Amino acid sequence: MRKSTFTALLLLAAFCDNSFAQSVTIESDAKIHKSVTQDQAINLAKYINAHGYSCRSISAVTPFAVKRGWHVMCNGYNYHFEVEDRGGKYIVTAK
């Protein structure tokens, strides 16, 4: 994982303390890309929750192929989000 991407995830984690997000679990059959740790996946879900969306359990996390960001599937694959780096600002989009 690129150092800048890892640093960005650490900043996301700092933003997403318990006052902003509910408890997040990783589903037993979750498909998390090998470059994403479980802590990073949970922090992405907390960031999504902090933006008003529901991501109580993580179904899958994969990094974008070309741009900086992640596809995050939540709640038994019922919700799909993208967390994208746009010039250093992270944008959450429901798909």
PDB file of N, CA and C in Angstrom:
ATOM      1  N   MET A   1       0.852  -1.179   0.000  1.00  0.00           N
ATOM      2  CA  MET A   1       0.000   0.000   0.000  1.00  0.00           C
ATOM      3  C   MET A   1       0.892   1.234   0.000  1.00  0.00           C
ATOM      4  N   ARG A   2       0.545   2.210  -0.787  1.00  0.00           N
ATOM      5  CA  ARG A   2       1.324   3.440  -0.843  1.00  0.00           C
ATOM      6  C   ARG A   2       1.282   4.156   0.495  1.00  0.00           C
ATOM      7  N   LYS A   3       2.390   4.800   0.854  1.00  0.00           N
ATOM      8  CA  LYS A   3       2.494   5.481   2.140  1.00  0.00           C
ATOM      9  C   LYS A   3       1.419   6.561   2.278  1.00  0.00           C
ATOM     10  N   SER A   4       1.157   7.309   1.211  1.00  0.00           N
ATOM     11  CA  SER A   4       0.160   8.380   1.283  1.00  0.00           C
ATOM     12  C   SER A   4      -1.240   7.824   1.516  1.00  0.00           C
ATOM     13  N   THR A   5      -1.543   6.676   0.919  1.00  0.00           N
ATOM     14  CA  THR A   5      -2.847   6.061   1.127  1.00  0.00           C
ATOM     15  C   THR A   5      -2.975   5.575   2.554  1.00  0.00           C
ATOM     16  N   PHE A   6      -1.911   4.971   3.078  1.00  0.00           N
ATOM     17  CA  PHE A   6      -1.929   4.502   4.460  1.00  0.00           C
ATOM     18  C   PHE A   6      -2.098   5.673   5.415  1.00  0.00           C
ATOM     19  N   THR A   7      -1.407   6.767   5.158  1.00  0.00           N
ATOM     20  CA  THR A   7      -1.531   7.968   5.989  1.00  0.00           C
ATOM     21  C   THR A   7      -2.955   8.500   5.954  1.00  0.00           C
ATOM     22  N   ALA A   8      -3.567   8.485   4.787  1.00  0.00           N
ATOM     23  CA  ALA A   8      -4.947   8.949   4.664  1.00  0.00           C
ATOM     24  C   ALA A   8      -5.884   8.094   5.495  1.00  0.00           C
ATOM     25  N   LEU A   9      -5.661   6.784   5.508  1.00  0.00           N
ATOM     26  CA  LEU A   9      -6.510   5.906   6.317  1.00  0.00           C
ATOM     27  C   LEU A   9      -6.311   6.168   7.807  1.00  0.00           C
ATOM     28  N   LEU A  10      -5.095   6.506   8.214  1.00  0.00           N
ATOM     29  CA  LEU A  10      -4.874   6.860   9.617  1.00  0.00           C
ATOM     30  C   LEU A  10      -5.640   8.122   9.981  1.00  0.00           C
ATOM     31  N   LEU A  11      -5.676   9.085   9.069  1.00  0.00           N
ATOM     32  CA  LEU A  11      -6.439  10.308   9.310  1.00  0.00           C
ATOM     33  C   LEU A  11      -7.933  10.009   9.368  1.00  0.00           C
ATOM     34  N   LEU A  12      -8.401   9.110   8.516  1.00  0.00           N
ATOM     35  CA  LEU A  12      -9.804   8.699   8.571  1.00  0.00           C
ATOM     36  C   LEU A  12     -10.114   8.086   9.932  1.00  0.00           C
ATOM     37  N   ALA A  13      -9.207   7.280  10.428  1.00  0.00           N
ATOM     38  CA  ALA A  13      -9.416   6.628  11.722  1.00  0.00           C
ATOM     39  C   ALA A  13      -9.508   7.660  12.836  1.00  0.00           C
ATOM     40  N   ALA A  14      -8.674   8.683  12.777  1.00  0.00           N
ATOM     41  CA  ALA A  14      -8.711   9.719  13.803  1.00  0.00           C
ATOM     42  C   ALA A  14     -10.041  10.467  13.773  1.00  0.00           C
ATOM     43  N   PHE A  15     -10.574  10.694  12.585  1.00  0.00           N
ATOM     44  CA  PHE A  15     -11.849  11.388  12.432  1.00  0.00           C
ATOM     45  C   PHE A  15     -13.011  10.545  12.925  1.00  0.00           C
ATOM     46  N   CYS A  16     -12.887   9.238  12.769  1.00  0.00           N
ATOM     47  CA  CYS A  16     -14.007   8.330  13.004  1.00  0.00           C
ATOM     48  C   CYS A  16     -13.951   7.699  14.388  1.00  0.00           C
ATOM     49  N   ASP A  17     -13.930   8.489  15.423  1.00  0.00           N
ATOM     50  CA  ASP A  17     -13.971   7.912  16.758  1.00  0.00           C
ATOM     51  C   ASP A  17     -15.393   7.482  17.093  1.00  0.00           C
ATOM     52  N   ASN A  18     -15.614   6.933  18.274  1.00  0.00           N
ATOM     53  CA  ASN A  18     -16.914   6.365  18.633  1.00  0.00           C
ATOM     54  C   ASN A  18     -18.041   7.380  18.675  1.00  0.00           C
ATOM     55  N   SER A  19     -17.747   8.657  18.837  1.00  0.00           N
ATOM     56  CA  SER A  19     -18.814   9.649  18.874  1.00  0.00           C
ATOM     57  C   SER A  19     -19.464   9.842  17.504  1.00  0.00           C
ATOM     58  N   PHE A  20     -18.787   9.449  16.440  1.00  0.00           N
ATOM     59  CA  PHE A  20     -19.313   9.629  15.093  1.00  0.00           C
ATOM     60  C   PHE A  20     -19.942   8.368  14.522  1.00  0.00           C
ATOM     61  N   ALA A  21     -19.560   7.204  15.002  1.00  0.00           N
ATOM     62  CA  ALA A  21     -19.968   5.986  14.305  1.00  0.00           C
ATOM     63  C   ALA A  21     -20.399   4.895  15.268  1.00  0.00           C
ATOM     64  N   GLN A  22     -21.293   4.078  14.768  1.00  0.00           N
ATOM     65  CA  GLN A  22     -21.749   2.935  15.527  1.00  0.00           C
ATOM     66  C   GLN A  22     -20.745   1.800  15.384  1.00  0.00           C
ATOM     67  N   SER A  23     -20.982   0.720  16.094  1.00  0.00           N
ATOM     68  CA  SER A  23     -20.129  -0.454  16.017  1.00  0.00           C
ATOM     69  C   SER A  23     -20.205  -1.060  14.615  1.00  0.00           C
ATOM     70  N   VAL A  24     -19.064  -1.465  14.094  1.00  0.00           N
ATOM     71  CA  VAL A  24     -18.988  -2.051  12.762  1.00  0.00           C
ATOM     72  C   VAL A  24     -18.369  -3.442  12.888  1.00  0.00           C
ATOM     73  N   THR A  25     -18.952  -4.411  12.196  1.00  0.00           N
ATOM     74  CA  THR A  25     -18.404  -5.764  12.186  1.00  0.00           C
ATOM     75  C   THR A  25     -17.994  -6.142  10.768  1.00  0.00           C
ATOM     76  N   ILE A  26     -17.134  -7.131  10.692  1.00  0.00           N
ATOM     77  CA  ILE A  26     -16.743  -7.684   9.399  1.00  0.00           C
ATOM     78  C   ILE A  26     -17.459  -9.018   9.254  1.00  0.00           C
ATOM     79  N   GLU A  27     -18.194  -9.165   8.179  1.00  0.00           N
ATOM     80  CA  GLU A  27     -18.956 -10.392   7.954  1.00  0.00           C
ATOM     81  C   GLU A  27     -18.016 -11.586   7.799  1.00  0.00           C
ATOM     82  N   SER A  28     -18.481 -12.750   8.219  1.00  0.00           N
ATOM     83  CA  SER A  28     -17.629 -13.949   8.214  1.00  0.00           C
ATOM     84  C   SER A  28     -17.138 -14.316   6.813  1.00  0.00           C
ATOM     85  N   ASP A  29     -17.912 -14.016   5.789  1.00  0.00           N
ATOM     86  CA  ASP A  29     -17.510 -14.327   4.416  1.00  0.00           C
ATOM     87  C   ASP A  29     -17.093 -13.084   3.629  1.00  0.00           C
ATOM     88  N   ALA A  30     -16.671 -12.046   4.339  1.00  0.00           N
ATOM     89  CA  ALA A  30     -16.299 -10.781   3.695  1.00  0.00           C
ATOM     90  C   ALA A  30     -15.121 -10.972   2.742  1.00  0.00           C
ATOM     91  N   LYS A  31     -15.163 -10.250   1.643  1.00  0.00           N
ATOM     92  CA  LYS A  31     -14.091 -10.266   0.641  1.00  0.00           C
ATOM     93  C   LYS A  31     -13.324  -8.952   0.749  1.00  0.00           C
ATOM     94  N   ILE A  32     -12.229  -8.978   1.503  1.00  0.00           N
ATOM     95  CA  ILE A  32     -11.418  -7.783   1.710  1.00  0.00           C
ATOM     96  C   ILE A  32     -10.100  -7.976   0.967  1.00  0.00           C
ATOM     97  N   HIS A  33      -9.794  -7.017   0.088  1.00  0.00           N
ATOM     98  CA  HIS A  33      -8.570  -7.091  -0.717  1.00  0.00           C
ATOM     99  C   HIS A  33      -7.359  -7.222   0.200  1.00  0.00           C
ATOM    100  N   LYS A  34      -6.356  -7.968  -0.255  1.00  0.00           N
ATOM    101  CA  LYS A  34      -5.175  -8.237   0.565  1.00  0.00           C
ATOM    102  C   LYS A  34      -4.392  -6.983   0.950  1.00  0.00           C
ATOM    103  N   SER A  35      -4.572  -5.885   0.227  1.00  0.00           N
ATOM    104  CA  SER A  35      -3.861  -4.646   0.560  1.00  0.00           C
ATOM    105  C   SER A  35      -4.581  -3.822   1.629  1.00  0.00           C
ATOM    106  N   VAL A  36      -5.754  -4.270   2.051  1.00  0.00           N
ATOM    107  CA  VAL A  36      -6.560  -3.547   3.038  1.00  0.00           C
ATOM    108  C   VAL A  36      -6.633  -4.382   4.315  1.00  0.00           C
ATOM    109  N   THR A  37      -6.188  -3.811   5.436  1.00  0.00           N
ATOM    110  CA  THR A  37      -6.265  -4.532   6.709  1.00  0.00           C
ATOM    111  C   THR A  37      -7.691  -4.460   7.252  1.00  0.00           C
ATOM    112  N   GLN A  38      -7.989  -5.304   8.223  1.00  0.00           N
ATOM    113  CA  GLN A  38      -9.315  -5.278   8.828  1.00  0.00           C
ATOM    114  C   GLN A  38      -9.565  -3.943   9.525  1.00  0.00           C
ATOM    115  N   ASP A  39      -8.553  -3.394  10.194  1.00  0.00           N
ATOM    116  CA  ASP A  39      -8.711  -2.088  10.843  1.00  0.00           C
ATOM    117  C   ASP A  39      -9.015  -1.000   9.822  1.00  0.00           C
ATOM    118  N   GLN A  40      -8.341  -1.031   8.679  1.00  0.00           N
ATOM    119  CA  GLN A  40      -8.598  -0.040   7.637  1.00  0.00           C
ATOM    120  C   GLN A  40     -10.009  -0.187   7.088  1.00  0.00           C
ATOM    121  N   ALA A  41     -10.467  -1.425   6.897  1.00  0.00           N
ATOM    122  CA  ALA A  41     -11.827  -1.660   6.412  1.00  0.00           C
ATOM    123  C   ALA A  41     -12.850  -1.114   7.406  1.00  0.00           C
ATOM    124  N   ILE A  42     -12.632  -1.355   8.678  1.00  0.00           N
ATOM    125  CA  ILE A  42     -13.546  -0.848   9.715  1.00  0.00           C
ATOM    126  C   ILE A  42     -13.542   0.673   9.731  1.00  0.00           C
ATOM    127  N   ASN A  43     -12.376   1.278   9.572  1.00  0.00           N
ATOM    128  CA  ASN A  43     -12.298   2.742   9.552  1.00  0.00           C
ATOM    129  C   ASN A  43     -13.003   3.328   8.334  1.00  0.00           C
ATOM    130  N   LEU A  44     -12.929   2.650   7.199  1.00  0.00           N
ATOM    131  CA  LEU A  44     -13.680   3.108   6.029  1.00  0.00           C
ATOM    132  C   LEU A  44     -15.180   3.073   6.310  1.00  0.00           C
ATOM    133  N   ALA A  45     -15.650   1.988   6.942  1.00  0.00           N
ATOM    134  CA  ALA A  45     -17.071   1.879   7.280  1.00  0.00           C
ATOM    135  C   ALA A  45     -17.484   2.967   8.269  1.00  0.00           C
ATOM    136  N   LYS A  46     -16.644   3.249   9.241  1.00  0.00           N
ATOM    137  CA  LYS A  46     -16.951   4.314  10.206  1.00  0.00           C
ATOM    138  C   LYS A  46     -17.010   5.674   9.512  1.00  0.00           C
ATOM    139  N   TYR A  47     -16.133   5.883   8.539  1.00  0.00           N
ATOM    140  CA  TYR A  47     -16.146   7.133   7.783  1.00  0.00           C
ATOM    141  C   TYR A  47     -17.447   7.259   6.993  1.00  0.00           C
ATOM    142  N   ILE A  48     -17.890   6.163   6.404  1.00  0.00           N
ATOM    143  CA  ILE A  48     -19.168   6.143   5.683  1.00  0.00           C
ATOM    144  C   ILE A  48     -20.314   6.464   6.637  1.00  0.00           C
ATOM    145  N   ASN A  49     -20.310   5.833   7.815  1.00  0.00           N
ATOM    146  CA  ASN A  49     -21.345   6.102   8.825  1.00  0.00           C
ATOM    147  C   ASN A  49     -21.338   7.561   9.266  1.00  0.00           C
ATOM    148  N   ALA A  50     -20.151   8.124   9.416  1.00  0.00           N
ATOM    149  CA  ALA A  50     -20.023   9.518   9.853  1.00  0.00           C
ATOM    150  C   ALA A  50     -20.613  10.489   8.833  1.00  0.00           C
ATOM    151  N   HIS A  51     -20.755  10.030   7.590  1.00  0.00           N
ATOM    152  CA  HIS A  51     -21.347  10.857   6.540  1.00  0.00           C
ATOM    153  C   HIS A  51     -22.834  10.588   6.357  1.00  0.00           C
ATOM    154  N   GLY A  52     -23.439   9.909   7.332  1.00  0.00           N
ATOM    155  CA  GLY A  52     -24.888   9.747   7.340  1.00  0.00           C
ATOM    156  C   GLY A  52     -25.425   8.507   6.663  1.00  0.00           C
ATOM    157  N   TYR A  53     -24.552   7.638   6.197  1.00  0.00           N
ATOM    158  CA  TYR A  53     -24.980   6.401   5.545  1.00  0.00           C
ATOM    159  C   TYR A  53     -24.931   5.245   6.538  1.00  0.00           C
ATOM    160  N   SER A  54     -25.513   4.110   6.165  1.00  0.00           N
ATOM    161  CA  SER A  54     -25.517   2.932   7.018  1.00  0.00           C
ATOM    162  C   SER A  54     -24.530   1.887   6.509  1.00  0.00           C
ATOM    163  N   CYS A  55     -23.539   1.585   7.338  1.00  0.00           N
ATOM    164  CA  CYS A  55     -22.587   0.513   7.048  1.00  0.00           C
ATOM    165  C   CYS A  55     -22.277  -0.176   8.373  1.00  0.00           C
ATOM    166  N   ARG A  56     -23.195  -1.037   8.798  1.00  0.00           N
ATOM    167  CA  ARG A  56     -23.051  -1.732  10.080  1.00  0.00           C
ATOM    168  C   ARG A  56     -22.168  -2.959   9.979  1.00  0.00           C
ATOM    169  N   SER A  57     -22.111  -3.555   8.795  1.00  0.00           N
ATOM    170  CA  SER A  57     -21.232  -4.707   8.596  1.00  0.00           C
ATOM    171  C   SER A  57     -20.575  -4.604   7.221  1.00  0.00           C
ATOM    172  N   ILE A  58     -19.353  -5.085   7.149  1.00  0.00           N
ATOM    173  CA  ILE A  58     -18.572  -4.977   5.919  1.00  0.00           C
ATOM    174  C   ILE A  58     -18.669  -6.292   5.151  1.00  0.00           C
ATOM    175  N   SER A  59     -19.119  -6.208   3.906  1.00  0.00           N
ATOM    176  CA  SER A  59     -19.216  -7.371   3.028  1.00  0.00           C
ATOM    177  C   SER A  59     -17.982  -7.503   2.137  1.00  0.00           C
ATOM    178  N   ALA A  60     -17.469  -6.364   1.644  1.00  0.00           N
ATOM    179  CA  ALA A  60     -16.308  -6.378   0.750  1.00  0.00           C
ATOM    180  C   ALA A  60     -15.664  -5.002   0.708  1.00  0.00           C
ATOM    181  N   VAL A  61     -14.346  -4.990   0.533  1.00  0.00           N
ATOM    182  CA  VAL A  61     -13.595  -3.753   0.320  1.00  0.00           C
ATOM    183  C   VAL A  61     -12.535  -4.033  -0.738  1.00  0.00           C
ATOM    184  N   THR A  62     -12.553  -3.230  -1.798  1.00  0.00           N
ATOM    185  CA  THR A  62     -11.530  -3.344  -2.832  1.00  0.00           C
ATOM    186  C   THR A  62     -11.055  -1.948  -3.215  1.00  0.00           C
ATOM    187  N   PRO A  63      -9.761  -1.787  -3.429  1.00  0.00           N
ATOM    188  CA  PRO A  63      -9.263  -0.480  -3.878  1.00  0.00           C
ATOM    189  C   PRO A  63      -9.634  -0.243  -5.332  1.00  0.00           C
ATOM    190  N   PHE A  64      -9.720   1.034  -5.709  1.00  0.00           N
ATOM    191  CA  PHE A  64      -9.942   1.374  -7.113  1.00  0.00           C
ATOM    192  C   PHE A  64      -8.752   0.881  -7.928  1.00  0.00           C
ATOM    193  N   ALA A  65      -8.996   0.552  -9.175  1.00  0.00           N
ATOM    194  CA  ALA A  65      -7.938   0.066 -10.059  1.00  0.00           C
ATOM    195  C   ALA A  65      -7.032   1.196 -10.550  1.00  0.00           C
ATOM    196  N   VAL A  66      -7.615   2.371 -10.803  1.00  0.00           N
ATOM    197  CA  VAL A  66      -6.840   3.457 -11.403  1.00  0.00           C
ATOM    198  C   VAL A  66      -6.704   4.651 -10.457  1.00  0.00           C
ATOM    199  N   LYS A  67      -7.807   5.114  -9.916  1.00  0.00           N
ATOM    200  CA  LYS A  67      -7.791   6.281  -9.026  1.00  0.00           C
ATOM    201  C   LYS A  67      -7.513   5.844  -7.597  1.00  0.00           C
ATOM    202  N   ARG A  68      -7.384   6.834  -6.700  1.00  0.00           N
ATOM    203  CA  ARG A  68      -7.220   6.537  -5.272  1.00  0.00           C
ATOM    204  C   ARG A  68      -8.583   6.482  -4.614  1.00  0.00           C
ATOM    205  N   GLY A  69      -8.874   5.360  -3.999  1.00  0.00           N
ATOM    206  CA  GLY A  69     -10.138   5.197  -3.312  1.00  0.00           C
ATOM    207  C   GLY A  69     -10.505   3.738  -3.179  1.00  0.00           C
ATOM    208  N   TRP A  70     -11.704   3.470  -2.636  1.00  0.00           N
ATOM    209  CA  TRP A  70     -12.135   2.110  -2.352  1.00  0.00           C
ATOM    210  C   TRP A  70     -13.610   1.923  -2.674  1.00  0.00           C
ATOM    211  N   HIS A  71     -13.946   0.730  -3.101  1.00  0.00           N
ATOM    212  CA  HIS A  71     -15.325   0.279  -3.195  1.00  0.00           C
ATOM    213  C   HIS A  71     -15.604  -0.436  -1.880  1.00  0.00           C
ATOM    214  N   VAL A  72     -16.692  -0.086  -1.216  1.00  0.00           N
ATOM    215  CA  VAL A  72     -17.048  -0.717   0.053  1.00  0.00           C
ATOM    216  C   VAL A  72     -18.483  -1.222  -0.056  1.00  0.00           C
ATOM    217  N   MET A  73     -18.662  -2.507   0.161  1.00  0.00           N
ATOM    218  CA  MET A  73     -19.990  -3.127   0.169  1.00  0.00           C
ATOM    219  C   MET A  73     -20.345  -3.388   1.635  1.00  0.00           C
ATOM    220  N   CYS A  74     -21.583  -3.050   1.993  1.00  0.00           N
ATOM    221  CA  CYS A  74     -21.995  -3.140   3.393  1.00  0.00           C
ATOM    222  C   CYS A  74     -23.322  -3.869   3.567  1.00  0.00           C
ATOM    223  N   ASN A  75     -23.563  -4.283   4.793  1.00  0.00           N
ATOM    224  CA  ASN A  75     -24.854  -4.830   5.221  1.00  0.00           C
ATOM    225  C   ASN A  75     -25.327  -5.956   4.314  1.00  0.00           C
ATOM    226  N   GLY A  76     -24.533  -7.010   4.215  1.00  0.00           N
ATOM    227  CA  GLY A  76     -24.907  -8.163   3.405  1.00  0.00           C
ATOM    228  C   GLY A  76     -24.989  -7.850   1.931  1.00  0.00           C
ATOM    229  N   TYR A  77     -24.088  -7.023   1.433  1.00  0.00           N
ATOM    230  CA  TYR A  77     -24.039  -6.602   0.025  1.00  0.00           C
ATOM    231  C   TYR A  77     -25.260  -5.771  -0.388  1.00  0.00           C
ATOM    232  N   ASN A  78     -25.984  -5.225   0.572  1.00  0.00           N
ATOM    233  CA  ASN A  78     -27.154  -4.409   0.235  1.00  0.00           C
ATOM    234  C   ASN A  78     -26.790  -2.984  -0.148  1.00  0.00           C
ATOM    235  N   TYR A  79     -25.657  -2.486   0.343  1.00  0.00           N
ATOM    236  CA  TYR A  79     -25.258  -1.116   0.042  1.00  0.00           C
ATOM    237  C   TYR A  79     -23.849  -1.102  -0.538  1.00  0.00           C
ATOM    238  N   HIS A  80     -23.657  -0.244  -1.547  1.00  0.00           N
ATOM    239  CA  HIS A  80     -22.356  -0.081  -2.195  1.00  0.00           C
ATOM    240  C   HIS A  80     -21.968   1.389  -2.092  1.00  0.00           C
ATOM    241  N   PHE A  81     -20.767   1.630  -1.604  1.00  0.00           N
ATOM    242  CA  PHE A  81     -20.249   2.989  -1.477  1.00  0.00           C
ATOM    243  C   PHE A  81     -18.894   3.079  -2.141  1.00  0.00           C
ATOM    244  N   GLU A  82     -18.562   4.286  -2.544  1.00  0.00           N
ATOM    245  CA  GLU A  82     -17.208   4.585  -2.993  1.00  0.00           C
ATOM    246  C   GLU A  82     -16.656   5.677  -2.099  1.00  0.00           C
ATOM    247  N   VAL A  83     -15.447   5.471  -1.615  1.00  0.00           N
ATOM    248  CA  VAL A  83     -14.729   6.490  -0.849  1.00  0.00           C
ATOM    249  C   VAL A  83     -13.552   6.874  -1.734  1.00  0.00           C
ATOM    250  N   GLU A  84     -13.617   8.082  -2.282  1.00  0.00           N
ATOM    251  CA  GLU A  84     -12.661   8.514  -3.295  1.00  0.00           C
ATOM    252  C   GLU A  84     -11.845   9.709  -2.830  1.00  0.00           C
ATOM    253  N   ASP A  85     -10.549   9.658  -3.124  1.00  0.00           N
ATOM    254  CA  ASP A  85      -9.649  10.778  -2.853  1.00  0.00           C
ATOM    255  C   ASP A  85      -9.748  11.746  -4.019  1.00  0.00           C
ATOM    256  N   ARG A  86     -10.285  12.925  -3.754  1.00  0.00           N
ATOM    257  CA  ARG A  86     -10.365  13.982  -4.774  1.00  0.00           C
ATOM    258  C   ARG A  86      -9.523  15.158  -4.314  1.00  0.00           C
ATOM    259  N   GLY A  87      -8.288  15.143  -4.715  1.00  0.00           N
ATOM    260  CA  GLY A  87      -7.395  16.239  -4.363  1.00  0.00           C
ATOM    261  C   GLY A  87      -7.108  16.339  -2.881  1.00  0.00           C
ATOM    262  N   GLY A  88      -7.061  15.214  -2.188  1.00  0.00           N
ATOM    263  CA  GLY A  88      -6.784  15.209  -0.753  1.00  0.00           C
ATOM    264  C   GLY A  88      -8.032  15.252   0.108  1.00  0.00           C
ATOM    265  N   LYS A  89      -9.189  15.424  -0.500  1.00  0.00           N
ATOM    266  CA  LYS A  89     -10.455  15.410   0.230  1.00  0.00           C
ATOM    267  C   LYS A  89     -11.163  14.109  -0.112  1.00  0.00           C
ATOM    268  N   TYR A  90     -11.610  13.388   0.906  1.00  0.00           N
ATOM    269  CA  TYR A  90     -12.266  12.103   0.686  1.00  0.00           C
ATOM    270  C   TYR A  90     -13.767  12.295   0.571  1.00  0.00           C
ATOM    271  N   ILE A  91     -14.329  11.773  -0.507  1.00  0.00           N
ATOM    272  CA  ILE A  91     -15.746  11.914  -0.831  1.00  0.00           C
ATOM    273  C   ILE A  91     -16.410  10.545  -0.727  1.00  0.00           C
ATOM    274  N   VAL A  92     -17.536  10.479  -0.007  1.00  0.00           N
ATOM    275  CA  VAL A  92     -18.315   9.244   0.084  1.00  0.00           C
ATOM    276  C   VAL A  92     -19.501   9.367  -0.858  1.00  0.00           C
ATOM    277  N   THR A  93     -19.676   8.375  -1.715  1.00  0.00           N
ATOM    278  CA  THR A  93     -20.778   8.346  -2.668  1.00  0.00           C
ATOM    279  C   THR A  93     -21.495   7.013  -2.559  1.00  0.00           C
ATOM    280  N   ALA A  94     -22.807   7.070  -2.409  1.00  0.00           N
ATOM    281  CA  ALA A  94     -23.625   5.846  -2.437  1.00  0.00           C
ATOM    282  C   ALA A  94     -23.850   5.468  -3.890  1.00  0.00           C
ATOM    283  N   LYS A  95     -23.733   4.202  -4.199  1.00  0.00           N
ATOM    284  CA  LYS A  95     -23.909   3.713  -5.573  1.00  0.00           C
ATOM    285  C   LYS A  95     -25.163   2.872  -5.670  1.00  0.00           C
TER     286      LYS A  95
END
